Structures are given as structure tokens and as C-alpha cells.
Coordinates of C-alpha atoms and ligand atoms in Angstrom, one line a residue:
M108 CA 79.1 117.5 64.2
P109 CA 77.7 114.9 61.7
G110 CA 76.9 111.6 63.2
E111 CA 76.6 113.1 66.7
R112 CA 74.1 110.5 67.9
Y113 CA 76.1 107.6 66.5
F114 CA 79.3 108.8 68.1
A115 CA 77.5 109.4 71.5
V116 CA 76.3 105.8 71.5
R117 CA 79.6 104.5 70.3
D118 CA 81.5 106.5 72.9
R119 CA 79.1 105.2 75.6
L120 CA 79.6 101.6 74.4
V121 CA 83.4 102.1 74.2
E122 CA 83.4 103.5 77.8
L123 CA 81.3 100.6 79.0
L124 CA 83.5 98.0 77.3
G125 CA 86.5 99.7 79.0
W126 CA 84.8 99.4 82.4
I127 CA 83.8 95.8 81.7
D128 CA 87.4 94.9 80.6
D129 CA 88.9 96.6 83.6
F130 CA 86.4 94.9 85.9
A131 CA 87.2 91.5 84.3
A132 CA 90.9 92.1 84.7
E133 CA 90.4 93.3 88.3
V134 CA 88.5 90.1 89.3
G135 CA 90.9 87.9 87.4
M136 CA 88.4 86.5 84.9
E137 CA 90.3 85.0 82.0
A138 CA 89.5 86.0 78.4
E139 CA 87.6 83.5 76.3
A140 CA 89.8 81.7 73.8
G141 CA 90.1 83.9 70.7
E142 CA 88.1 86.7 72.3
V143 CA 88.6 89.9 70.3
G144 CA 86.3 92.9 70.9
P145 CA 85.2 94.9 67.8
S146 CA 87.3 97.9 67.1
L147 CA 84.6 100.5 67.8
G148 CA 86.9 103.4 68.3
Q149 CA 88.0 103.3 64.6
P150 CA 87.2 106.8 63.2
V151 CA 85.3 107.4 60.0
L152 CA 87.5 107.9 57.0
I153 CA 86.4 110.6 54.6
A154 CA 88.5 111.0 51.4
A155 CA 88.4 113.9 49.0
I156 CA 89.5 113.4 45.4
G157 CA 89.2 115.9 42.5
E158 CA 91.2 118.0 40.1
V159 CA 93.9 120.4 41.2
N160 CA 92.3 123.5 42.7
A161 CA 88.9 121.9 42.8
G162 CA 88.5 122.9 46.5
K163 CA 89.2 119.5 48.1
S164 CA 91.3 120.8 50.9
T165 CA 88.9 123.7 51.6
L166 CA 86.0 121.1 51.6
L167 CA 87.8 119.0 54.2
N168 CA 88.5 122.1 56.2
A169 CA 84.9 123.1 56.1
L170 CA 83.9 119.7 57.4
A171 CA 86.4 120.0 60.3
G172 CA 85.5 123.6 60.9
S173 CA 89.2 124.6 60.9
E174 CA 92.1 125.1 58.5
L175 CA 93.7 121.7 58.8
C176 CA 94.7 121.3 55.1
P177 CA 96.7 123.9 53.3
A178 CA 94.5 125.5 50.6
G179 CA 95.2 128.2 48.0
P180 CA 94.9 129.1 44.4
L181 CA 98.2 127.5 43.5
P182 CA 98.5 123.7 43.4
M183 CA 98.9 123.0 47.1
T184 CA 98.5 119.3 47.9
S185 CA 101.3 117.3 46.3
E186 CA 101.0 114.1 48.4
I187 CA 98.3 112.0 50.1
R188 CA 97.8 113.6 53.5
L189 CA 96.0 111.6 56.1
Y190 CA 94.8 113.9 59.0
R191 CA 94.3 112.1 62.3
H192 CA 93.9 113.0 65.9
G193 CA 97.0 113.4 68.0
A194 CA 99.7 115.8 69.1
E195 CA 100.8 118.0 66.2
S196 CA 103.2 116.1 64.0
E197 CA 103.9 115.1 60.4
R198 CA 105.5 111.9 59.4
A199 CA 106.1 110.5 55.9
E200 CA 104.8 107.0 55.5
G201 CA 106.5 105.9 52.3
A202 CA 107.1 108.2 49.3
W203 CA 103.5 109.5 48.9
V204 CA 101.7 109.4 52.2
V205 CA 102.1 111.9 55.0
D206 CA 100.6 111.0 58.4
C207 CA 99.5 114.3 59.9
R208 CA 98.4 114.4 63.5
R209 CA 96.5 117.4 64.8
P210 CA 94.9 118.0 68.2
N211 CA 91.6 118.7 66.6
E212 CA 88.3 117.5 68.2
Y213 CA 86.7 116.6 64.9
L214 CA 89.6 114.3 64.1
R215 CA 88.7 112.2 67.2
N216 CA 85.8 110.8 65.2
F217 CA 86.8 111.5 61.6
E218 CA 90.0 110.9 59.7
L219 CA 90.4 113.1 56.6
L220 CA 92.3 112.1 53.5
D221 CA 93.4 115.0 51.3
T222 CA 94.8 114.0 47.9
P223 CA 96.7 115.6 45.1
G224 CA 94.7 116.6 42.0
T225 CA 93.4 113.8 39.8
N226 CA 94.9 115.7 36.9
A227 CA 98.2 116.5 38.7
R228 CA 101.3 115.7 36.8
G229 CA 102.5 112.2 37.4
S230 CA 100.4 109.3 38.7
E231 CA 103.0 107.7 41.0
H232 CA 100.8 108.3 44.1
L233 CA 97.9 106.4 42.7
P234 CA 99.0 102.9 43.9
S235 CA 99.2 104.3 47.4
L236 CA 95.8 106.1 47.1
G237 CA 93.8 103.0 45.8
P238 CA 93.7 101.1 49.2
F239 CA 92.7 104.2 51.1
L240 CA 89.8 104.8 48.7
E241 CA 88.7 101.2 48.9
H242 CA 88.5 101.4 52.7
A243 CA 87.2 104.9 53.0
D244 CA 83.7 105.2 54.6
L245 CA 83.0 108.1 52.2
V246 CA 84.7 109.2 49.0
L247 CA 83.9 112.8 48.1
A248 CA 84.6 113.5 44.4
V249 CA 85.0 117.2 44.2
F250 CA 84.2 119.3 41.1
T251 CA 84.2 123.0 40.7
A252 CA 81.0 124.6 39.9
E253 CA 82.8 126.6 37.2
N254 CA 83.9 123.5 35.3
P255 CA 82.2 120.3 36.6
W256 CA 82.7 118.1 33.6
T257 CA 86.4 117.6 33.7
A258 CA 87.4 114.0 32.8
A259 CA 90.2 113.1 35.3
T260 CA 87.9 112.9 38.3
W261 CA 85.3 110.7 36.5
D262 CA 88.2 108.5 35.4
A263 CA 89.3 108.2 39.0
L264 CA 85.8 107.4 40.1
S265 CA 85.4 104.7 37.4
R266 CA 88.5 103.0 38.7
L267 CA 86.8 102.4 42.1
S268 CA 85.4 99.0 43.0
P269 CA 81.6 98.8 43.0
A270 CA 81.7 98.6 46.8
A271 CA 83.8 101.8 47.1
L272 CA 81.7 103.5 44.5
G273 CA 78.7 102.7 46.7
R274 CA 80.3 104.8 49.4
A275 CA 81.1 107.7 47.0
A276 CA 79.3 111.1 46.5
L277 CA 79.8 114.0 44.2
V278 CA 80.4 117.5 45.5
V279 CA 80.1 120.5 43.3
Q280 CA 82.3 123.0 45.0
R281 CA 82.4 126.8 44.9
V282 CA 78.7 127.3 44.0
D283 CA 79.0 130.8 45.5
L284 CA 80.7 131.7 42.2
K285 CA 77.7 130.7 40.2
Q286 CA 74.2 132.2 39.8
P287 CA 71.6 130.2 41.8
L288 CA 69.7 129.5 38.5
D289 CA 72.8 127.8 37.0
I290 CA 73.0 125.2 39.7
P291 CA 70.0 123.0 38.8
I292 CA 71.4 122.9 35.3
I293 CA 74.9 121.9 36.5
L294 CA 73.4 119.2 38.7
G295 CA 71.3 117.8 35.8
H296 CA 74.5 117.5 33.8
M297 CA 76.3 115.9 36.6
R298 CA 73.5 113.3 37.0
D299 CA 73.7 112.5 33.3
L300 CA 77.4 112.2 33.5
S301 CA 77.2 110.0 36.5
M302 CA 74.8 107.6 34.8
K303 CA 77.0 107.6 31.6
R304 CA 80.4 107.3 33.2
L305 CA 79.5 105.1 36.3
G306 CA 76.3 103.4 35.4
R307 CA 74.7 104.8 38.5
E308 CA 73.5 108.1 39.9
L309 CA 75.7 109.1 42.8
P310 CA 74.3 111.6 45.4
I311 CA 75.3 115.1 44.4
F312 CA 75.9 118.1 46.8
P313 CA 76.4 121.6 45.5
V314 CA 78.3 123.5 48.2
S315 CA 80.5 126.4 48.9
A316 CA 83.1 125.1 51.3
R317 CA 84.7 128.5 51.7
L318 CA 81.4 130.0 53.0
A319 CA 80.8 126.9 55.2
L320 CA 84.2 127.3 56.8
E321 CA 83.7 131.0 57.2
A322 CA 80.3 130.4 58.8
K323 CA 81.7 127.8 61.2
R324 CA 84.5 130.0 62.2
S325 CA 82.4 133.2 62.7
R326 CA 81.3 134.0 66.2
P327 CA 78.4 133.7 66.6
V328 CA 78.0 131.3 63.8
S329 CA 76.6 133.2 60.8
R330 CA 73.3 131.8 59.7
E331 CA 73.3 133.6 56.4
L332 CA 76.8 132.3 55.4
W333 CA 75.8 128.8 56.5
S334 CA 72.6 128.7 54.4
A335 CA 74.4 130.3 51.5
S336 CA 77.1 127.5 51.7
R337 CA 74.3 124.8 51.3
F338 CA 76.6 122.7 53.4
S339 CA 74.0 121.3 55.7
N340 CA 72.7 118.8 53.1
L341 CA 76.2 117.4 52.8
E342 CA 76.7 117.1 56.6
H343 CA 73.3 115.5 56.9
F344 CA 74.3 113.0 54.3
V345 CA 77.6 112.3 56.2
S346 CA 75.5 111.8 59.3
E347 CA 73.2 109.3 57.6
R348 CA 76.0 107.5 56.0
I349 CA 77.5 106.8 59.3
C350 CA 74.3 106.1 61.3
D351 CA 72.6 104.2 58.6
S352 CA 75.5 102.4 57.1
M353 CA 75.0 98.7 57.7
E354 CA 78.7 98.2 58.5
R355 CA 78.7 100.8 61.2
R356 CA 75.4 99.6 62.7
Q357 CA 76.7 96.0 62.6
L358 CA 79.8 97.2 64.4
L359 CA 77.8 98.8 67.2
H360 CA 75.6 95.7 67.5
D361 CA 78.7 93.5 67.6
G362 CA 80.2 95.7 70.2
W363 CA 77.0 95.6 72.3
H364 CA 76.8 91.8 72.0
H365 CA 80.4 91.5 72.9
A366 CA 79.8 93.6 76.0
A367 CA 76.7 91.7 77.0
R368 CA 78.4 88.4 76.6
K369 CA 81.2 89.6 78.8
V370 CA 78.8 90.9 81.5
R371 CA 77.0 87.6 81.4
R372 CA 80.3 85.7 81.8
L373 CA 81.1 88.0 84.7
E374 CA 77.8 87.2 86.3
A375 CA 78.4 83.4 85.8
F376 CA 81.9 83.9 87.1
F377 CA 80.6 85.5 90.3
D378 CA 77.9 82.9 90.6
I379 CA 80.5 80.2 90.5
R380 CA 82.5 82.2 93.1
R381 CA 79.5 82.5 95.3
R382 CA 78.7 78.8 95.1
G383 CA 82.4 78.1 95.6
M384 CA 82.2 80.2 98.8
E385 CA 79.2 78.3 100.0
D386 CA 81.0 75.1 99.4
D387 CA 84.1 76.5 101.2
A388 CA 81.9 77.3 104.2
W389 CA 80.5 73.8 104.1
F390 CA 84.1 72.4 103.8
L391 CA 85.2 74.6 106.7
S392 CA 82.4 73.3 108.9
G393 CA 83.5 69.8 108.0
I394 CA 87.0 70.7 109.2
E395 CA 85.5 72.1 112.4
R396 CA 83.6 68.9 112.9
E397 CA 86.9 67.0 112.5
L398 CA 88.4 69.1 115.2
E399 CA 85.5 68.5 117.4
L400 CA 85.8 64.7 116.9
L401 CA 89.4 64.9 117.7
R402 CA 88.6 66.8 120.9
D403 CA 85.8 64.3 121.8
D404 CA 88.1 61.4 121.2
S405 CA 90.6 62.9 123.6
L406 CA 87.8 63.6 126.2
A407 CA 86.6 60.0 125.8
A408 CA 90.1 58.7 126.3
S409 CA 90.6 60.9 129.4
P410 CA 89.6 58.1 132.0
R411 CA 92.0 55.7 130.2
V412 CA 94.8 58.2 130.2
L413 CA 94.2 59.0 133.9
V414 CA 94.4 55.3 134.7
A415 CA 97.8 55.3 133.0
A416 CA 98.7 58.2 135.2
L417 CA 98.0 55.9 138.2
E418 CA 101.2 54.0 137.3
R419 CA 103.1 57.1 138.0
Y420 CA 101.1 57.6 141.2
R421 CA 102.0 54.1 142.4
A422 CA 105.7 54.6 141.5
E423 CA 105.7 57.8 143.5
V424 CA 104.0 56.0 146.5
E425 CA 106.8 53.4 146.4
V426 CA 109.4 56.2 146.5
V427 CA 107.7 57.9 149.5
V428 CA 107.3 54.6 151.3
R429 CA 111.0 53.8 150.7
R430 CA 111.9 57.1 152.2
L431 CA 109.6 56.5 155.2
R432 CA 111.2 53.1 155.7
S433 CA 114.7 54.5 155.7
K434 CA 113.6 57.2 158.2
L435 CA 112.3 54.5 160.5
G436 CA 115.7 52.9 161.0
W437 CA 116.7 52.1 164.6
W438 CA 119.2 54.9 165.2
R439 CA 117.1 57.6 163.5
S440 CA 114.1 56.4 165.5
F441 CA 116.1 56.5 168.7
A442 CA 117.5 60.0 167.8
R443 CA 113.9 61.3 167.2
L444 CA 112.8 59.8 170.6
L445 CA 115.4 62.2 172.1
L446 CA 115.0 65.2 169.8
G447 CA 111.3 65.1 169.0
D448 CA 109.5 63.6 166.0
R449 CA 108.3 65.6 163.0
L450 CA 108.6 62.7 160.5
A451 CA 104.8 62.6 159.8
V452 CA 104.7 66.2 158.6
E453 CA 108.0 65.7 156.6
I454 CA 106.7 62.6 154.8
E455 CA 103.3 64.2 154.1
G456 CA 105.1 67.2 152.6
T457 CA 107.4 65.0 150.5
F458 CA 104.3 63.1 149.3
A459 CA 102.5 66.3 148.3
A460 CA 105.7 67.6 146.5
R461 CA 106.2 64.4 144.6
M462 CA 102.5 64.3 143.6
Q463 CA 102.8 67.8 142.3
E464 CA 105.9 66.9 140.3
M465 CA 104.1 63.8 139.0
V466 CA 101.1 65.7 137.9
I467 CA 103.2 68.3 136.1
G468 CA 105.2 65.6 134.3
F469 CA 102.0 63.7 133.4
A470 CA 100.3 66.9 132.2
Q471 CA 103.3 67.9 130.1
D472 CA 103.5 64.4 128.5
D473 CA 99.7 64.3 127.9
A474 CA 99.6 67.8 126.4
A475 CA 102.6 67.0 124.2
R476 CA 100.9 63.9 123.0
M477 CA 97.7 65.7 122.1
L478 CA 99.6 68.6 120.5
S479 CA 101.5 66.1 118.3
A480 CA 98.2 64.7 117.2
C481 CA 96.9 68.2 116.5
A482 CA 100.1 69.1 114.5
A483 CA 99.7 65.9 112.5
H484 CA 96.1 66.7 111.8
W485 CA 97.0 70.2 110.8
E486 CA 99.4 68.8 108.2
T487 CA 96.6 66.8 106.7
L488 CA 94.3 69.8 106.7
R489 CA 96.8 72.3 105.2
P490 CA 97.0 70.9 101.7
R491 CA 93.2 70.3 101.7
V492 CA 92.5 74.0 102.5
K493 CA 95.1 75.1 99.9
E494 CA 93.5 72.9 97.2
R495 CA 89.9 73.8 98.1
M496 CA 90.1 77.4 99.1
G497 CA 93.2 78.5 97.2
F498 CA 95.3 79.9 100.0
E499 CA 97.9 78.7 102.5
P500 CA 96.4 78.5 106.0
G501 CA 99.8 79.0 107.6
A502 CA 101.5 77.0 110.4
C503 CA 99.6 75.1 113.1
A504 CA 98.6 77.5 115.9
V505 CA 99.7 75.1 118.7
A506 CA 103.1 74.1 117.1
D507 CA 106.4 75.8 117.4
A508 CA 106.2 79.2 119.3
G509 CA 102.7 78.6 120.6
R510 CA 103.3 75.1 121.8
E511 CA 105.0 76.0 125.1
D512 CA 102.2 78.4 126.1
V513 CA 99.6 75.8 125.4
I514 CA 101.4 73.2 127.4
G515 CA 101.8 75.7 130.2
R516 CA 98.1 76.4 130.2
F517 CA 97.3 72.6 130.2
V518 CA 99.7 72.0 133.1
A519 CA 98.2 74.9 135.1
G520 CA 94.8 73.5 134.5
L521 CA 95.7 70.2 136.1
E522 CA 97.8 71.7 138.9
K523 CA 94.7 73.6 139.9
A524 CA 93.1 70.2 140.5
L525 CA 95.9 68.9 142.7
P526 CA 94.9 70.3 146.2
Q527 CA 91.4 68.9 145.8
A528 CA 92.7 65.5 144.5
L529 CA 95.1 65.2 147.5
G530 CA 92.4 66.4 149.8
G531 CA 90.2 63.5 148.5
L532 CA 92.8 61.0 149.6
R533 CA 92.2 61.9 153.3
I534 CA 95.7 60.9 154.3
R535 CA 96.5 64.0 156.3
G536 CA 97.3 62.9 159.9
V537 CA 97.2 59.1 159.0
L538 CA 100.9 58.7 159.6
D539 CA 101.0 60.7 162.9
P540 CA 99.1 58.2 165.2
L541 CA 100.9 55.2 163.7
L542 CA 104.3 56.8 164.4
R543 CA 103.2 58.0 167.9
R544 CA 102.1 54.5 168.9
R545 CA 105.4 53.1 167.7
N546 CA 107.3 55.8 169.5
R547 CA 105.4 55.0 172.7
I548 CA 106.4 51.3 172.4
L549 CA 110.0 52.2 171.7
Q550 CA 110.1 54.7 174.5
G551 CA 108.8 52.0 177.0
F552 CA 111.5 49.6 176.0
T553 CA 114.2 52.3 176.1
V554 CA 113.1 53.5 179.6
V555 CA 113.1 49.9 181.0
G556 CA 116.5 49.1 179.4
L557 CA 118.0 52.4 180.7
L558 CA 116.6 51.7 184.2
L559 CA 118.1 48.2 184.2
L560 CA 121.5 49.7 183.1
I561 CA 121.3 52.3 185.9
A562 CA 120.4 49.5 188.4
A563 CA 123.3 47.4 187.2
G564 CA 125.7 50.4 187.5
S565 CA 124.5 51.1 191.1
C566 CA 124.8 47.5 192.2
G567 CA 128.3 47.5 190.8
L568 CA 129.2 50.6 192.8
L569 CA 127.8 49.0 196.0
G570 CA 130.0 46.0 195.4
L571 CA 127.1 43.5 195.1
S572 CA 128.6 40.7 193.3
G573 CA 126.6 38.8 190.7
L574 CA 123.6 41.1 190.6
P575 CA 125.0 43.8 188.3
F576 CA 125.7 41.1 185.6
G577 CA 122.2 39.8 185.8
L578 CA 120.8 43.4 185.5
L579 CA 123.1 44.2 182.6
A580 CA 122.0 41.0 180.8
G581 CA 118.4 42.0 181.5
A582 CA 119.1 45.5 180.0
W583 CA 120.6 44.0 176.8
A584 CA 117.7 41.7 176.5
V585 CA 115.3 44.7 176.8
F586 CA 117.3 46.6 174.1
L587 CA 117.2 43.5 171.9
L588 CA 113.4 43.4 172.4
A589 CA 113.2 47.1 171.6
G590 CA 115.2 46.5 168.3
C591 CA 112.7 43.7 167.4
A592 CA 109.7 45.9 168.3
G593 CA 111.2 48.7 166.2
W594 CA 111.7 46.4 163.3
I595 CA 108.2 45.0 163.5
T596 CA 106.5 48.3 164.0
R597 CA 108.5 49.9 161.2
A598 CA 107.2 47.2 158.8
R599 CA 103.6 47.7 160.1
V600 CA 103.7 51.4 159.8
V601 CA 105.2 51.3 156.3
A602 CA 102.8 48.7 155.2
A603 CA 99.8 50.5 156.7
Y604 CA 100.8 53.8 155.1
R605 CA 101.6 52.2 151.7
E606 CA 98.2 50.4 151.7
R607 CA 96.4 53.6 152.6
L608 CA 98.2 55.6 149.8
L609 CA 97.6 52.9 147.2
A610 CA 94.0 52.6 148.1
G611 CA 93.6 56.3 147.3
A612 CA 94.9 55.9 143.8
G613 CA 91.4 55.8 142.2
T614 CA 90.2 58.7 144.3
F615 CA 93.2 60.7 143.2
A616 CA 92.5 60.0 139.5
D617 CA 88.8 60.9 140.0
G618 CA 89.9 64.2 141.6
L619 CA 91.8 65.1 138.5
R620 CA 89.1 64.0 136.0
A621 CA 87.0 67.2 135.7
D622 CA 90.0 69.5 135.4
H623 CA 91.7 67.2 132.9
G624 CA 88.5 67.4 130.7
E625 CA 88.5 71.2 131.0
A626 CA 92.2 71.4 130.1
I627 CA 91.6 69.2 127.0
R628 CA 88.8 71.6 125.9
V629 CA 91.1 74.6 126.4
L630 CA 93.8 72.9 124.4
F631 CA 91.5 72.2 121.5
R632 CA 90.1 75.7 121.6
D633 CA 93.7 76.9 121.1
Y634 CA 94.2 74.5 118.3
S635 CA 91.0 75.5 116.5
S636 CA 92.0 79.2 116.8
G637 CA 94.3 78.3 113.8
L638 CA 91.2 78.2 111.7
I639 CA 90.3 81.8 112.5
E640 CA 92.6 83.0 109.7
V641 CA 90.8 80.7 107.3
R642 CA 87.4 81.9 108.5
R643 CA 88.5 85.5 108.2
E644 CA 89.7 84.9 104.6
L645 CA 86.4 83.4 103.7
A646 CA 84.5 86.3 105.3
A647 CA 86.7 88.8 103.4
Q648 CA 86.0 87.0 100.1
K649 CA 82.3 87.1 100.8
A650 CA 82.4 90.8 101.7
A651 CA 84.4 91.5 98.5
L652 CA 81.9 89.6 96.3
Q653 CA 78.8 91.7 97.2
P654 CA 79.9 95.1 95.8
R655 CA 81.2 93.2 92.7
L656 CA 77.8 91.6 92.2
E657 CA 76.3 95.1 92.4
R658 CA 78.9 96.5 90.0
S659 CA 78.2 93.8 87.4
N660 CA 74.4 94.5 87.9
S661 CA 74.9 98.2 87.2
L662 CA 77.0 97.4 84.2
Y663 CA 74.2 95.3 82.9
I664 CA 71.7 98.0 83.4
A665 CA 73.9 100.6 81.7
L666 CA 74.3 98.1 78.8
K667 CA 70.5 97.8 78.6
S668 CA 70.1 101.6 78.3
V669 CA 72.6 101.5 75.4
E670 CA 70.6 98.8 73.8
L671 CA 67.6 101.1 73.7
E672 CA 69.6 103.7 71.9
L673 CA 71.0 101.2 69.3
Ligands
GTP213 N1 84.9 131.2 46.0 C1 85.3 130.1 46.5 N2 86.5 129.7 46.4 C2 86.9 128.5 47.0 C3 86.0 127.7 47.6 N3 86.6 126.6 48.0 C4 87.9 126.8 47.7 N4 88.1 127.9 47.1 C5 89.3 128.4 46.6 O1 89.8 127.6 45.6 C6 91.2 127.5 45.7 C7 91.7 126.1 45.7 O2 91.3 125.6 46.9 P1 91.9 124.3 47.5 O3 91.1 123.9 48.6 O4 93.4 124.5 47.8 O5 91.8 123.3 46.3 P2 92.5 121.9 46.2 O6 91.6 121.1 45.4 O7 92.9 121.4 47.5 O8 93.8 122.2 45.4 P3 95.1 121.3 45.3 O9 95.5 121.0 46.7 O10 96.1 122.3 44.7 O11 94.8 120.2 44.4 C8 91.6 128.3 46.8 O12 92.1 129.6 46.4 C9 90.4 128.4 47.6 O13 90.3 129.7 48.3 C10 84.6 128.1 47.6 O14 83.8 127.4 48.2 N5 84.4 129.3 47.0
MG214 MG1 94.5 120.8 48.3

């Protein structure tokens, strides 16, 4: 096929441009303002003009290597027929032009324009033909070898603009009907006529299109027919016209530069992306530092917060002490003297239970306070991530559904510390000796009082007058003393126990300190897990960029190899 090398380079360039465009669309690179690629795919238009029966249609068929245009001895072509590649169809475009589509490979690169004879009756088609000829890449003026000096075709040629004439050539058709010796004479005449009629000597090709077509269609291709057709000179000329024409070369160069510019823009685009990702990574480590600062602030505030927890501790001590005081009332104490005393164990149990409740309450409030700070921080972080990295980081990991779990973990962390903190108070068994000593005093008084009562009763039975009243009064006096001793010892026991518990407040807080710090660390670890999605997104972006960089590199290399062929 003529222009094979040109079309190979053009097709490669068109393919590359397609890849580059797809790639740019895939990565979301916006087109430059007013960016329009050169229309490289535009086929070469070859028009044939000449008198009726000159052999125009056969000439075009010979170029295509198949019988596209109807040809015959009678006037065949009565309208301008433009043959283009496509599914078989014919459609009238106005009164004189027929758009003919054929699934012919040759038509992928060449469009063929078959025309009615220049001497055909009527010239209504001429206004429609003019623009085609002006834009054609090659105008072939066909003459018959039998009568090459007919005027109508020269007239048609002389109507062409100088530019279009520059793209015209003369074809002397049906040379197989002439003796070889006649041909140089005919060509000489043609040259003279060309100079006379057009003021310039157009290239002339004596051919036999019929033989060329037959040669192309024979299998294997007949060399004799081909050389007899003298068609190769014409095809060589067509090739050169395409490869060497300034417009076509310029088009290829424009196409190449367009592609190269786009690849460079892609590279710059990826470079900006890569730098953007590095900035994003830096931005993300800034955010992580913020989180660490927030955590360190909470750790630093831990002793202060635990001091605040002591208020709760003291309040609980008052509650326990009040309960102890009420249990040390006279009647209860007297009942315990008779039934056995387990008050020390009961009060210690109550104290431990209340301490546990207190620690849970404190931990819940403390965790909720820190989580609120985290949630507020996340709300400041969210728009910054969106603006900087271009995606929504989602809800805070320790808010809403996750919040209860985090609080649960924080509480469990502090609860773990409770046995040790209570152990540090060393209050186990403190109450027992105090109560025992009190019980002994009360027991002494009670026994003495009861003995006096019994003695008074016995004296009364024996009829000893006077003595029973004295003993009864003594008994009441002892019971009164027992009441006073109970009241005094109750105050002492309560005061001693309270003092002991309050003195342990600092130790209790110290016992919680290490686990409080650890629980804070766990809480902030949970909070920073919200950034995992952000980190994952950044890693995915980085991973996606690498093959794209490689792809743009290979496009550039492919483009360089096309440049060598240009
Ligand atoms: N011997 C010979 N005859 C040819 C050659 N080329 C065309 N013919 C014959 O010339 C006649 C006219 O050919 P066409 O190709 O139809 O000529 P045309 O210029 O298209 O004619 P219109 O469409 O009627 O204007 C046909 O009978 C062809 O067979 C050739 O190279 N040698
Ligand atoms: Mg014809």
C-alpha cells in the first residue's frame, strides 16, 4: 500500500495518543485550556477527474485493489461519489454527493473521490466538487492514452487554485491500448500542454489501471501484468506525496509534540502528587504528634486528677464512719455482746465495696472527660484532613459505638489497681482490736451491773429491808457508767478509724497512679486507631502511584522510539 511507512508511524502515534489520553482520564488529569490534539487519523483524500469513460473509476479501483467504483464502457459515474471506510452503505449528501461506505482496508487510510466526466452533460455538480478538489491531498487528472488532449479536463485543471494545482498530477490511462513507442510522444505532448494550459509541468504517469487491478487481484500477484500496468511509478508518487508532503509531516510532528507535552504534563502531575503525598505524610505525623501531646497532657495531669479523686475517697470515708457510728449504738452494742461481734469484718467489707464503687465512678467520669476531649480534637482534625488529603476520615473511633468499650477498658484498668491500693492502706484488722477493747469494757460494766441486780433480787427474797434498794441503785449507777463508757469508746473508736482511713488517702491515690497512667495510654491508643484509615489511604495512594510512574515512563520511551521514525 502506498505510504505504508507513513501510516505505520501515524498509527503508532495515534495509538500512543489514545493510551496517553486514556491514562490522563484515568488519573483525573484535567485537559489544558484549549487543548485540541491534531486530527492524525484523517485519511488521505485522492480525487480523480477526467472526461467520461477516461478510466477514472477503474484507476481508483486499481489503487484500492478492488472494484469499489462501478466502471464500464457506458457513462457510469453520474454523481460525486466519496468512498470511505465503514459498514457498507450509501447515503446522498445533497443533490450531487453520495457518501459511500465500504469495509475495505485501503479506505482506512485513503478516501477516494470518483467524479462524473468533466465533459458530462450539465455542470450542476461543479459547485459541490470544487471544495473537495481544493482540500484533496492528490488530484489525479485522468486522460485516455487514445485521446489525451481533450479540452474539458484541462479546463477543469485550470479552474483549480494554485495550491490545489500543486497537489495535482496527470494520469494517461489505458496505455495498454497503445504501442510502447507512442507513449513517449504522448507524454511529450502532455508536458507541452501542461506548460501551455497551466503554466507549470505537472507530474505525468502513463498507466493501465485495468492491468494494475487485474495484477492486484490475481493470486499470486502477476508480476508481468503489474509491470505492464506501469502502476508502480504512480503508487510510488502517491507514497512520496504523503510521506514528503510538508502538511502531513507537520501533522505528524504536531501530533508527536502534542503527545510529548501531555506525557510531560503527566510526569509533572505525578511529581506534584508524589510531593503532595510526602507533605501528607508529614502532615499526618504532625497530627500524630498532636495526639501524643494530648496523651502526655493527660498523663501529666494524672496526679492532679487523682488528688481530685481523693475528695471522693474522703466522702466515702465519712459514709463508712457514719455507718460505723450508727452500728456502735448502745442497744446494738449490747445485742452484739450477747450474740457475738462481726462488726469489724462487716465494716471492712463495706469500705472495700464503697471504694470499688468510688473507683468505678471516678474512672467512668475521668474516661468520659478524656473521650470528650478526644472527640472535640477529632472534630478539629476532620476538616483539616479533608482539606489537606482530600478525603473524609470518618467518625471518631472512640465516640458513639466505640465509646462504651473504651470506657469499659479504662474502668477495668483502674479496677485492677484497687486490691493493691486497698492493701497499701494497711487497715485490715485495725478496727477489730479497737472494738474488742470496747467490748471488754462494756462486758465488765454489764457483768457488774447484772451481779448487783441479782444481789438486789436475792436480798429482796430474803426479806432484808433496805439493802435491796441500795444494790438496785448501785446496779443502775453501773449501767449508767456503762452507757457513758459506751458513748465515750464509740467516739474514740470512730475517731481512730476515721483518722486511720483519712491518713491513708495519699497512699490510696499512689496505689492507683501507675494503673491510671497505663489506662490513659490504652485510651489514647484506641483514639489514635482512628488514624489507621487515614494512614491506610495514604499507603494505598503511594502504592497506586508507583505503577503509574512506570507507565508514564514507558509511554515516554515509546514516544521516543516514534520520534526516531519521524
Ligand atoms: N484497455 C483498458 N481499458 C480500460 C482501462 N481502464 C478502464 N478501461 C475501460 O474503460 C471503460 C471506462 O472505464 P471507467 O473506469 O468506467 O471510466 P470512467 O472515467 O469512470 O467513466 P465514467 O464514470 O462514465 O465517467 C471501461 O470499459 C473500462 O473497462 C485500461 O487500463 N485499459
Ligand atoms: Mg466512472
